[in-house]
Coordinates of C-alpha atoms in Angstrom, one line a residue:
Chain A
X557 CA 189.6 -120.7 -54.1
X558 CA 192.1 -119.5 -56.5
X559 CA 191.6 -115.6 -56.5
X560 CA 192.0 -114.4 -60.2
X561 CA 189.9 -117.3 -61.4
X562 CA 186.8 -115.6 -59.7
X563 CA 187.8 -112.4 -60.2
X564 CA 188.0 -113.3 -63.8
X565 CA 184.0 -115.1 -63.5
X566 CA 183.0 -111.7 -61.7
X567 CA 184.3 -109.8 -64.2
X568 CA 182.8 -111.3 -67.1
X569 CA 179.0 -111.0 -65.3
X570 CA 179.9 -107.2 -64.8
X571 CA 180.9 -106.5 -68.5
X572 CA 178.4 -108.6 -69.8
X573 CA 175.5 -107.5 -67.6
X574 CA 176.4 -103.6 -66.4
X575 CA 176.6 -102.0 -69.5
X576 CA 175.7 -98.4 -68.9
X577 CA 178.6 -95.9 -70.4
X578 CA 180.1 -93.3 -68.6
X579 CA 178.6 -91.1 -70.4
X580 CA 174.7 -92.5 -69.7
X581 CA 175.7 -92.8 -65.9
X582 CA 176.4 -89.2 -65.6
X583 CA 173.7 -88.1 -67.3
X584 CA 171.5 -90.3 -65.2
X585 CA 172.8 -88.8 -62.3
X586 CA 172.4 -85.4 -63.1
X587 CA 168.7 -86.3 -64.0
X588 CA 168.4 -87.8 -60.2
X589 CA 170.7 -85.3 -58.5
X590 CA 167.8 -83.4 -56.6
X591 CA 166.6 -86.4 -54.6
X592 CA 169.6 -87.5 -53.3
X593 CA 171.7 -85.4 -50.4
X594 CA 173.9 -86.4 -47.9
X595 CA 174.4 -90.1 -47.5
X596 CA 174.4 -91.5 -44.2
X597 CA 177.1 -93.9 -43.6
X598 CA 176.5 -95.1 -40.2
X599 CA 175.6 -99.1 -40.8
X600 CA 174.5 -99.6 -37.1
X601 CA 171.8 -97.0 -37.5
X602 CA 169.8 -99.1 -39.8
X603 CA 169.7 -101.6 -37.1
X604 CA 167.9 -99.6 -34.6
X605 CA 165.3 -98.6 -37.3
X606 CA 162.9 -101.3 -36.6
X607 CA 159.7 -99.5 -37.5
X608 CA 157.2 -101.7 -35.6
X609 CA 155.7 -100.9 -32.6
X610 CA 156.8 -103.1 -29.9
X611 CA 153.4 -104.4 -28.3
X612 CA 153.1 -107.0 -25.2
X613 CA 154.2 -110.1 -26.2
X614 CA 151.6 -112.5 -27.0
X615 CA 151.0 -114.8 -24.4
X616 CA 151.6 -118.7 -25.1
X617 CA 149.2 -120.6 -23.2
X618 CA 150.4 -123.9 -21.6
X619 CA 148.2 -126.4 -22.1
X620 CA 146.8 -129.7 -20.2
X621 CA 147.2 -132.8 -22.3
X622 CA 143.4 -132.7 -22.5
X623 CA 143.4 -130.0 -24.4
X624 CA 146.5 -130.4 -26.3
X625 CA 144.2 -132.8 -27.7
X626 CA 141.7 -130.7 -28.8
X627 CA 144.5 -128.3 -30.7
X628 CA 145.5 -129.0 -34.2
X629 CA 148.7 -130.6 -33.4
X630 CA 147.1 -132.7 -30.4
X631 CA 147.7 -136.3 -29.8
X632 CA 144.1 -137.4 -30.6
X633 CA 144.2 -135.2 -33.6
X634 CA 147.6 -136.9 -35.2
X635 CA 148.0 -133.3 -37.0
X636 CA 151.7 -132.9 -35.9
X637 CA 152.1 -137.2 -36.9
X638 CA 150.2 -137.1 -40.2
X639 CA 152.3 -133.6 -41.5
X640 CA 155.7 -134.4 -40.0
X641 CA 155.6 -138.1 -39.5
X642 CA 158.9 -139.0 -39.7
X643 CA 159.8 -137.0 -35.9
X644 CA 158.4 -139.0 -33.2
X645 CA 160.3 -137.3 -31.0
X646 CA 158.5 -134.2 -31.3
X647 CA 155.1 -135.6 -31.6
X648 CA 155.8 -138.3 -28.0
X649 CA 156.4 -134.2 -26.7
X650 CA 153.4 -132.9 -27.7
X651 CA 151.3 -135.9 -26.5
X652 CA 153.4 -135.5 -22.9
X653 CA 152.0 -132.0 -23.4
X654 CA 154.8 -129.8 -23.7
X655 CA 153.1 -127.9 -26.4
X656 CA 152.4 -123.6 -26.3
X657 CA 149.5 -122.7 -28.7
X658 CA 150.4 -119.1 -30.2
X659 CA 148.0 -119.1 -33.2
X660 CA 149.0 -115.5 -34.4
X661 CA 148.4 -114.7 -38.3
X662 CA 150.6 -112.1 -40.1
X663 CA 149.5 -111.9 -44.1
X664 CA 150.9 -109.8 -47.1
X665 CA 149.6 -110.0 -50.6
X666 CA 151.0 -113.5 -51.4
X667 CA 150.9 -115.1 -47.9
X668 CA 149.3 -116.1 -45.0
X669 CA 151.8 -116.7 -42.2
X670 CA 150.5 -118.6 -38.6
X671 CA 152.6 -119.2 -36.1
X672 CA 151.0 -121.5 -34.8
X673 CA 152.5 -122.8 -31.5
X674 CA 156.1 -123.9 -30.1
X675 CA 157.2 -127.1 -28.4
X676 CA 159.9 -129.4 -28.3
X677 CA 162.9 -129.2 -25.5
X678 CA 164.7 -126.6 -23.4
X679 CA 167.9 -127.6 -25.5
X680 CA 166.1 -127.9 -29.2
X681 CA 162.5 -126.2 -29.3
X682 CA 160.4 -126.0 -32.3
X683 CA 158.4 -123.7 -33.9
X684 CA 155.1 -125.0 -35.7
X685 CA 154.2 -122.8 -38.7
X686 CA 151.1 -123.0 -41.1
X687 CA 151.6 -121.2 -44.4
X688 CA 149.1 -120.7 -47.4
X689 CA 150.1 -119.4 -50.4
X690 CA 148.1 -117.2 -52.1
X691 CA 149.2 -117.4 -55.7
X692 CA 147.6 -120.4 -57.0
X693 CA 150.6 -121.6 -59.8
X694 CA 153.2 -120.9 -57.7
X695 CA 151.4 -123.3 -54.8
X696 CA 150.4 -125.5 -57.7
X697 CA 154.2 -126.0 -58.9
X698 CA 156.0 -126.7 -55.6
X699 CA 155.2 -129.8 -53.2
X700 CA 157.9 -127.9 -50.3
X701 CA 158.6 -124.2 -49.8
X702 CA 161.5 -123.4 -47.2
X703 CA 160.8 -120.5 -44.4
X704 CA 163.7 -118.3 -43.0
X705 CA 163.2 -116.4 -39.9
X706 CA 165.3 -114.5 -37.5
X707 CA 164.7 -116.1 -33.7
X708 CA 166.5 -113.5 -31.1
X709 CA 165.5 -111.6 -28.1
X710 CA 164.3 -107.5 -29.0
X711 CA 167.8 -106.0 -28.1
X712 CA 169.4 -108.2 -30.5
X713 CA 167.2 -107.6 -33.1
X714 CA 167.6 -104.2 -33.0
X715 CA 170.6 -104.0 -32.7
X716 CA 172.9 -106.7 -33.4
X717 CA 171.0 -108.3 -36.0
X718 CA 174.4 -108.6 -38.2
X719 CA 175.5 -111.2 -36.4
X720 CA 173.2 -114.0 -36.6
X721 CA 171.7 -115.8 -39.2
X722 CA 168.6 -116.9 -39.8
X723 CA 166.6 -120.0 -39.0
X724 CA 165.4 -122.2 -42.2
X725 CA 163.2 -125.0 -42.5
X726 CA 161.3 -126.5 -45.0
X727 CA 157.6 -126.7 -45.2
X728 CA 155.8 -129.9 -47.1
X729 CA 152.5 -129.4 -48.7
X730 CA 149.2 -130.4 -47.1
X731 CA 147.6 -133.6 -48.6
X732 CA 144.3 -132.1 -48.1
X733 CA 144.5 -128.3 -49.3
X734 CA 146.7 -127.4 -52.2
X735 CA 148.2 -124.3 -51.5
X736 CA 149.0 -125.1 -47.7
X737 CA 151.8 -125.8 -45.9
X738 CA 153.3 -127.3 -43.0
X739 CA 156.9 -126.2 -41.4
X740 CA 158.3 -127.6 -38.7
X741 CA 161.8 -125.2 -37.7
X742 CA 164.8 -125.5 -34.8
X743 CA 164.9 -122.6 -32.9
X744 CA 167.4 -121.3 -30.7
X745 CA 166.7 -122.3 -27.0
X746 CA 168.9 -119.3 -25.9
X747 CA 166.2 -116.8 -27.0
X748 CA 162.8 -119.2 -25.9
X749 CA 163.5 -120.5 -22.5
X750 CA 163.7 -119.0 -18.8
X751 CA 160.4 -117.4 -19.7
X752 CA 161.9 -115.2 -22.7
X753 CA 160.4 -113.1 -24.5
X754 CA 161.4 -113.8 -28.3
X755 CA 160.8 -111.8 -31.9
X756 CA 160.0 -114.3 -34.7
X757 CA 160.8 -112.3 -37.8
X758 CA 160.0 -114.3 -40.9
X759 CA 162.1 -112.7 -43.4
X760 CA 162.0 -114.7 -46.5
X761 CA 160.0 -117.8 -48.2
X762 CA 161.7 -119.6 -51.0
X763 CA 160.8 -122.1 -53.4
X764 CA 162.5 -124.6 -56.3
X765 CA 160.0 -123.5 -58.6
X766 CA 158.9 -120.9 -60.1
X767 CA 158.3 -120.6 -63.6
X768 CA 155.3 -117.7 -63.3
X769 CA 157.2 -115.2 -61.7
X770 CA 161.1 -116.4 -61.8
X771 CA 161.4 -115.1 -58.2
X772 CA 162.2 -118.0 -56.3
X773 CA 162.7 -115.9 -53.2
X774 CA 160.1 -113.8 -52.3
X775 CA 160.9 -111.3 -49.1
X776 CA 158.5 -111.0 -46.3
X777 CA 158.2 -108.8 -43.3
X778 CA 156.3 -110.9 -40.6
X779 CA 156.9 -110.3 -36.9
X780 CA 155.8 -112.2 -34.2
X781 CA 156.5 -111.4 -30.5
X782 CA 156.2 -114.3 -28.3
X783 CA 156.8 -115.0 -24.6
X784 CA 157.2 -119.1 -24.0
X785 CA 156.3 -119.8 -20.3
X786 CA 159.4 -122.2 -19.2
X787 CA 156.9 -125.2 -18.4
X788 CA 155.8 -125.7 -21.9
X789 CA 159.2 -127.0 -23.4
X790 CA 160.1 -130.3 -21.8
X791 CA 162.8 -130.2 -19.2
X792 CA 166.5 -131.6 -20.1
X793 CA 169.1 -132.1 -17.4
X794 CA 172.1 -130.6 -17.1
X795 CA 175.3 -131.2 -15.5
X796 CA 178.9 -129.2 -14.5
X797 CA 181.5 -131.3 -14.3
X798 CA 185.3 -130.8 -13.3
X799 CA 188.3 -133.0 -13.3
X800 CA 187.5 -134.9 -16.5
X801 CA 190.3 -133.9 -19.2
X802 CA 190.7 -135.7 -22.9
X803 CA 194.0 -135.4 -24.0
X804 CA 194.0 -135.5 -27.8
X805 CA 198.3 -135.7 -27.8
X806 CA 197.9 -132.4 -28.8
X807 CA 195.1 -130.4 -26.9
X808 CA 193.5 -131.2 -23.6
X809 CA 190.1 -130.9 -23.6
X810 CA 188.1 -130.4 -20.1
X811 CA 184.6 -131.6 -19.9
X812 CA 182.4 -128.7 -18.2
X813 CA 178.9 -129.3 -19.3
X814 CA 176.4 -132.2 -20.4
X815 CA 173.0 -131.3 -21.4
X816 CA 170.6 -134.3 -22.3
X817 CA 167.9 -133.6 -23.8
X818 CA 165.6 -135.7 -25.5
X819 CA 166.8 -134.4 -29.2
X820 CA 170.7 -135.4 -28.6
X821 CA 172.8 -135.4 -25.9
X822 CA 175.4 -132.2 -25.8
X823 CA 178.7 -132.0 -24.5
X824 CA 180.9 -128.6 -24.1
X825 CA 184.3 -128.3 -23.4
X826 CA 186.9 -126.5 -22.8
X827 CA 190.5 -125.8 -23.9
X828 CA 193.4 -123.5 -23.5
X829 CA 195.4 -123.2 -26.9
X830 CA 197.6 -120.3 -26.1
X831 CA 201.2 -122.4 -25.9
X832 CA 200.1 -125.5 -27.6
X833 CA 202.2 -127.3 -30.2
X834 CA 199.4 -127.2 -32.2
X835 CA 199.5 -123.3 -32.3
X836 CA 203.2 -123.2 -33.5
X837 CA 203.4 -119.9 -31.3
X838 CA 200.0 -117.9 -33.3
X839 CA 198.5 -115.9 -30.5
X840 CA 195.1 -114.9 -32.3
X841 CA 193.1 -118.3 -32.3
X842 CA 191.3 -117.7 -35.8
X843 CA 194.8 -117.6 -37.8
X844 CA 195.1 -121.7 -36.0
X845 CA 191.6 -122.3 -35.7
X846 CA 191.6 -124.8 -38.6
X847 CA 194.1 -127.0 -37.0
X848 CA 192.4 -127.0 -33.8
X849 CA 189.0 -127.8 -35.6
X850 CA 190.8 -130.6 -37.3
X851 CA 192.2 -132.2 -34.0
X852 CA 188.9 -131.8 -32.3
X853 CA 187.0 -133.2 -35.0
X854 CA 190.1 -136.4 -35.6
X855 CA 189.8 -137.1 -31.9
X856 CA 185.9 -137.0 -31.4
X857 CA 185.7 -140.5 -34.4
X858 CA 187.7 -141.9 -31.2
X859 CA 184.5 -140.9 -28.6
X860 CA 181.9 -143.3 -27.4
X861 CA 178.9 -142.4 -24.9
X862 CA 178.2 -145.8 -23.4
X863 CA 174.6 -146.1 -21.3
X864 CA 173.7 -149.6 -19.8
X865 CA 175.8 -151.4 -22.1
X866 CA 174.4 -149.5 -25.4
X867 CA 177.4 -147.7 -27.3
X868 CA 176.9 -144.6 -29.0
X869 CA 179.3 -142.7 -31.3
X870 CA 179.3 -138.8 -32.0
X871 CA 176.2 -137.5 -34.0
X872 CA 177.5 -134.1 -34.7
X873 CA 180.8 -132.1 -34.3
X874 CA 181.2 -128.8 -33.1
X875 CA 183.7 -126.0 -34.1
X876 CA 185.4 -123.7 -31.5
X877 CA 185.3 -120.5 -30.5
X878 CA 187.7 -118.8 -28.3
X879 CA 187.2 -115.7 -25.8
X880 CA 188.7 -113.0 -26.6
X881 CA 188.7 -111.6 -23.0
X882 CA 190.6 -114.9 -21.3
X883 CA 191.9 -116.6 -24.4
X884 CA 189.9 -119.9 -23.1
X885 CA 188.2 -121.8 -26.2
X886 CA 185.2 -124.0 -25.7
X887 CA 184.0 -126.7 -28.5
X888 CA 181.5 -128.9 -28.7
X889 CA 179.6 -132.4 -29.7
X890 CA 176.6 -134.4 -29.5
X891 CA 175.8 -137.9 -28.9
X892 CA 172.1 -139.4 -29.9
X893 CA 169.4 -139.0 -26.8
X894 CA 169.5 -141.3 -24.0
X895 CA 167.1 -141.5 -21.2
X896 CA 169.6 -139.8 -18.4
X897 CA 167.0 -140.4 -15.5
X898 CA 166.6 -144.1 -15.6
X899 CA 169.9 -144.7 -16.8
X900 CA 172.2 -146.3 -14.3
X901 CA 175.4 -146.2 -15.9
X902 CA 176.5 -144.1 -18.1
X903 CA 180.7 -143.5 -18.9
X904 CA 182.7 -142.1 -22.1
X905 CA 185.3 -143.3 -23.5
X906 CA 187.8 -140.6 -25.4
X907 CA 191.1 -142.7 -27.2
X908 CA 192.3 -144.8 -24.6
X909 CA 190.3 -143.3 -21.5
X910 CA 186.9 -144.1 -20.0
X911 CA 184.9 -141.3 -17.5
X912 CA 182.0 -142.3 -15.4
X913 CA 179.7 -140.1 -15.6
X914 CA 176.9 -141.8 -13.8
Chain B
X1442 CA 182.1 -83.8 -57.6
X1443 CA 182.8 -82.6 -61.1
X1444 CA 182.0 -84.4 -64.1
X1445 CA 185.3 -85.4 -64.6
X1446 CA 186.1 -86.9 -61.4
X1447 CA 182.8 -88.3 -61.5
X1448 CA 183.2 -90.2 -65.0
X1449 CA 186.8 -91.4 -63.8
X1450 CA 185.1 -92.7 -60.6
X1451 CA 182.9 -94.6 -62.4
X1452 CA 185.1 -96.4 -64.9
X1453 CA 187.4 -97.4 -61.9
X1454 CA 184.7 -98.4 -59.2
X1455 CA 181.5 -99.9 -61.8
X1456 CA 182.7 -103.4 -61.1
X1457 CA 183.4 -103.4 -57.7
X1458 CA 180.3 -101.7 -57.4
X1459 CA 178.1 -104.2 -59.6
X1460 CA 179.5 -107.0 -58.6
X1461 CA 179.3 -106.7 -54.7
X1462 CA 176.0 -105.8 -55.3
X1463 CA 174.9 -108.8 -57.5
X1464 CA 177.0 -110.6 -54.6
X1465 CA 173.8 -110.1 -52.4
X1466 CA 170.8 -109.9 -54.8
X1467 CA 172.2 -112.5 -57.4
X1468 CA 169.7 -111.1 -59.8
X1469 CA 171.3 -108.9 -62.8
X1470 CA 168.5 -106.3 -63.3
X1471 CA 168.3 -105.6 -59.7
X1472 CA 172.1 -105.3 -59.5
X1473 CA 172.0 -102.9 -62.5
X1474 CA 170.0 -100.6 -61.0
X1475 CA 170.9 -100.9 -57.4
X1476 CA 174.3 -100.6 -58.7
X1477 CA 172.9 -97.2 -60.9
X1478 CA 171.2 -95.9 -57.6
X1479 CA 174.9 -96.1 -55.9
X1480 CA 176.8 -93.8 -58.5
X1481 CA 174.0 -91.2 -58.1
X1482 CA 174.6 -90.9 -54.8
X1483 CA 178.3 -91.0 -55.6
X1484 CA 177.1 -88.1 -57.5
X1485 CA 175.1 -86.2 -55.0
X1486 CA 177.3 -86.6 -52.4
X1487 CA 178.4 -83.5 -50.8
X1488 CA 181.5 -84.6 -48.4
X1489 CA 185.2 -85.4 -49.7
X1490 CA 187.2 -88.8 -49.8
X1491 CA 190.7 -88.4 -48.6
X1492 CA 192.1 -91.3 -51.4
X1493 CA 190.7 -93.2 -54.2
X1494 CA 190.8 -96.4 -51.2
X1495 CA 188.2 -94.0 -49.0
X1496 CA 185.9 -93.5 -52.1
X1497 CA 186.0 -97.3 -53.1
X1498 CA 185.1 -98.5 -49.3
X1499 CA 182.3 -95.6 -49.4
X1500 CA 181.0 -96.9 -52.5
X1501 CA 180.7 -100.8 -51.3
X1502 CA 179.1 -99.5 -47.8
X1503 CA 176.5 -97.5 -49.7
X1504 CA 175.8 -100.1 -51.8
X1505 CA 175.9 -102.6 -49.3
X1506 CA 173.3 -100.3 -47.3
X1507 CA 171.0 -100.3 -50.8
X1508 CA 170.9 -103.9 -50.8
X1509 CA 169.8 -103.7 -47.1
X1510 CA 167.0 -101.1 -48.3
X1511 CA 166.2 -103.4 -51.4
X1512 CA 165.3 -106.3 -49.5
X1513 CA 163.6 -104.2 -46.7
X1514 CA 161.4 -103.0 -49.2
X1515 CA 160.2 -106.3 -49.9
X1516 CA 160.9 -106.2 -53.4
X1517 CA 160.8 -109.5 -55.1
X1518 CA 164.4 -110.6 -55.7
X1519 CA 165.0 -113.4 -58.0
X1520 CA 167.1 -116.4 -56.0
X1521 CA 168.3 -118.6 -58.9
X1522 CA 171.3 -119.9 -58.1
X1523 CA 172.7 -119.2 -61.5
X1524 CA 171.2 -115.8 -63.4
X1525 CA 169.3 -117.3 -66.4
X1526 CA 171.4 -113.9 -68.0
X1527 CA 174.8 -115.5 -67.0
X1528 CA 176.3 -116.1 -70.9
X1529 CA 175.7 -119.5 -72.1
X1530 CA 179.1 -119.0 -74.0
X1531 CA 181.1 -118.7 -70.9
X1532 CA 183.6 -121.7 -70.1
X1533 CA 182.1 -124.0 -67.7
X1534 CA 184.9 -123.5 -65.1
X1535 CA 183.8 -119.4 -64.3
X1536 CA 180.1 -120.8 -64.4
X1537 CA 181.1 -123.4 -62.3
X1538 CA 182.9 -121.0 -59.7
X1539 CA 180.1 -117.4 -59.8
X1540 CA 177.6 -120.2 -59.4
X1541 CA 178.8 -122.3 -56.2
X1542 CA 179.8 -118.6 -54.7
X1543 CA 176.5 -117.4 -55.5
X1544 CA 175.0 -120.5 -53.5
X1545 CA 176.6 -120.1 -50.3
X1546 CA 174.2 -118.1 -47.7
X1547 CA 174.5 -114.4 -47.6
X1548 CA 176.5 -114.6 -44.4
X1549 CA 179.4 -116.2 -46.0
X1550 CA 178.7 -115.1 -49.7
X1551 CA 179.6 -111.4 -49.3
X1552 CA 182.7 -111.5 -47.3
X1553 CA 183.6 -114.3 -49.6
X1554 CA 183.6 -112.0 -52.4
X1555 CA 185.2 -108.9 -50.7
X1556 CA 188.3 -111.2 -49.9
X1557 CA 188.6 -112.7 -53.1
X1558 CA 187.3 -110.0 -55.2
X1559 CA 188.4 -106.9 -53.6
X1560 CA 191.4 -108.6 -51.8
X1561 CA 190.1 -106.7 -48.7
X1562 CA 191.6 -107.8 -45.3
X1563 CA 189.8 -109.2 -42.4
X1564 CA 189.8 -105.6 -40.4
X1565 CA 188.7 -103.8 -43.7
X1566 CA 185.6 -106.0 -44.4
X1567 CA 184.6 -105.9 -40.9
X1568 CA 184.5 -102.0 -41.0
X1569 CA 182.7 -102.3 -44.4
X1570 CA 180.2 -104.5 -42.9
X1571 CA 180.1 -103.4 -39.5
X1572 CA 180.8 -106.6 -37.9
X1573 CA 183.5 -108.0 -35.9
X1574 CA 186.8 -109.3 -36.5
X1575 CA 186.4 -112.8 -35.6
X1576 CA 183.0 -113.1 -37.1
X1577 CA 184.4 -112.3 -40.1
X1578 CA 186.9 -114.6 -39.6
X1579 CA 184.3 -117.4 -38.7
X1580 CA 182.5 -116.4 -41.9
X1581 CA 185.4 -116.5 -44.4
X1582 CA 186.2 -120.0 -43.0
X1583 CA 183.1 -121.9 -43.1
X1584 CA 182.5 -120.3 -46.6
X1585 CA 185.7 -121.7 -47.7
X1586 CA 184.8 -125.3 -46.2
X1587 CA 181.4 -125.2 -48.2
X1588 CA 183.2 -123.9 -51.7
X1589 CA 185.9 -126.4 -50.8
X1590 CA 183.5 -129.0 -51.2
X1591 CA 181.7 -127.9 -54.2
X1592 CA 185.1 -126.7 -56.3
X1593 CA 186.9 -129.0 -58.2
X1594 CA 190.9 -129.3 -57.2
X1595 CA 192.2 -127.1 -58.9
X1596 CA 189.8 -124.1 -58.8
X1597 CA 190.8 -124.4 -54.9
X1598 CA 193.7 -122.8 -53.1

């Protein structure tokens, strides 16, 4: 982006929208001047300021497939079909009974938040939400809202917040009650599995319309503290391996890890790029990290995850990230599921080279 | 501070002030008083900066830190992509550019706009927003992807 052509749009919406003089601004301040003292510039402190009581973590019942039934998003039910029909991924999970019931209910003055229960995978779990809106025009206006939640374990929240982002999903509306609605959302399976204990912070609900109020975005502050017992996200496998390199003609890439799951089917590698060609002598990986992307991401269209005969090409490419401690970078990709257990042969094939791999 | 140096302060810093804080709420009433709460405390404020460089980063932190406070406080904050204030009169190449900036995620927005508004390094935005290095780095890049995308050709680098 060309930087005095934005400089110039910023500008403009300064002049034209920050108006006060000089002359107002001081006298402003001097109006304001007792109630403000001694700034505190510390950014990490307002990290650590989480003013919520940390209470046990509410227990997430595993249940029998039986009473999974019984639930709202219960196979005999349909709940979890008839609102988010299109995943039958998720649904064949809940009906194997891989499902955690939470049911905890947070509300402000516009909404009514349930987190209603968790299930999905060890490598991709979900998080079932229920939201009613309270404010009958803006429910009235907007078939979908979208929910955005922080998903981390309690020292990261309160202290390294900064550096994640948050989760978002959109919700659809219920075909039976107006100002309901439905949200299934990803979360991250390094905070929810190994019997973690997670913090669910639903931060912000968003809509396309909003002609009432002309928020769009309205913030919440919605905390829910969840343990997930390990048994009530279905099991993946994984597998190390060593001695499988890609070579790229400009990279090689070593094949560590293979996690298949019943979402997609993840592969991690690993690469040194510290003397590479590619790296035209840069030391610090993020001044060449766009090459490296690009070679990764050239050489993966080449990739095909064959199981019993079926081919399947990449379904999503990952960027790298280096460590700053041993200058090795790791990268990733994923292939669609496959069934790993009854497969009997499975191999990849990168350019010109095929890899057994069962 | 004096009045004088006060007055000069503002004059110098009221855009780099405004418009890192309309950066984050994208809303222009918010950022006018968000921005107005800032040069109070500029105001108020009892220490000393060592350089007009040390004022301007203190300024951008503090508001920064507002913004934090303003959403915290679970004000309402208006999420249009475009500010229904943004002049109607402007050519459609700056609407085009404030508006596909002002679309990218808050994680890529901000140090977006203290690169290529501020001209701010990757070390100095990482002390203004008290995170590291390379996820500022990481940030800037996958921004850059998404407005690359969005801009036409020659808006882009």
């Amino acid at each position: 982006m060309k930087y005095d052509r934005y400089k110039k749009a910023m500008d403009n919406v300064c002049d034209k929208n920050f108006t006060l003089t000089a002359a107002e601004m001081l006298e402003k301040a001097k109006a304001s001047s007792d109630t403000e003292r001694n700034i505190t510039m510390n950014n990490k402190g307002k990290r650590n300021m989480i003013a919520r009581i940390i209470g046990a973590a509410a227990a997430c019942s595993v249940l029998s497939v039986t009473a999974v039934s019984a639930m709202g998003y219960g196979p005999l039910s349909g709940s979890f079909r008839k609102f988010f029909g299109k995943d039958e991924v998720t649904a064949d999970i809940i009906d194997q009974g891989h499902y955690c019931e939470i049911d905890e209910v947070l509300s402000d003055s516009i909404f009514t938040v349930d987190l209603d229960s968790v299930t999905g995978d060890k490598s991709s779990p979900k998080l079932i939400f229920d939201v009613t809106v309270n404010d009958e025009k803006l429910a009235a206006e907007n078939d979908r809202l979208m929910l955005s939640a922080y998903i981390l374990d309690e020292y990261r929240y309160a202290n390294e917040l900064d550096n994640y982002s948050m989760w978002e999903a959109y919700g659809e509306k219920d075909p039976d009650t107006s100002n309901v609605y439905h949200i299934c959302m990803d979360g991250p399976s390094a905070f929810m599995i190994n019997g973690a204990d997670a913090v669910v912070a639903v931060r912000k609900i968003s809509f396309d319309s909003d002609t009432v109020n002309q928020k769009f975005t309205y913030d919440v502050d919605m905390e829910y503290r969840i343990h997930v017992p390990e048994e009530a996200l279905k099991d993946t496998f994984a597998e190390c391996y060593s001695g499988i390199t890609l070579h790229s003609g400009n990279v090689d890439y070593d094949l560590c890890y293979a996690e298949y799951g019943s979402y997609d089917s993840m592969f991690q590698f690993t690469f040194d790029f510290l003397g590479t060609e590619l790296a035209g002598g840069e030391t610090d990986f993020y001044e060449a990290e766009y090459k490296f992307d690009d070679d990764w991401h050239r050489f993966a269209d080449s990739f095909v995850l064959t199981v019993d005969g079926t081919e399947y090409t990449v379904k999503e490419k990952g960027y790298a990230g280096c460590n700053a401690d041993d200058g090795r970078c790791s990268t990733w990709l994923t292939f669609p599921a496959v069934n790993y257990d009854s497969a009997e042969s499975i191999t990849f094939t990168a350019g010109n080279e095929t890899f057994t791999l069962k | 501070m004096t009045d004088e140096k006060f007055l000069c302060a503002y004059e110098k810093f009221r855009n780099t002030v405004y418009s890192v804080i309309f950066s984050y709420v994208r809303n222009a009433d918010d950022a006018s008083e968000l921005s107005q709460d800032t040069f109070i405390k500029l105001y108020t404020y009892e220490g000393g900066f060592d350089s007009d460089d040390h004022m301007k980063a203190w300024l951008i932190r503090v508001a920064v830190n507002g913004c934090n406070d303003h959403f915290r406080k679970r004000r309402h904050v208006s999420d249009s992509p475009i500010p229904e204030d943004l002049p109607s009169g402007e050519e459609h190449e700056l609407d085009e550019i404030i508006a596909e900036v002002m679309k990218l995620p808050e994680k890529y927005r901000i140090p977006i706009h203290l690169f290529y508004y501020e001209e701010y390094s990757v070390s100095e935005i990482s002390d203004i927003l008290g995170i590291s290095e390379s996820t500022v780095k990481t940030r800037l890049r996958r921004g850059r992807e998404k407005l690359k995308k969005a801009l036409r050709k020659e808006d882009w680098l």
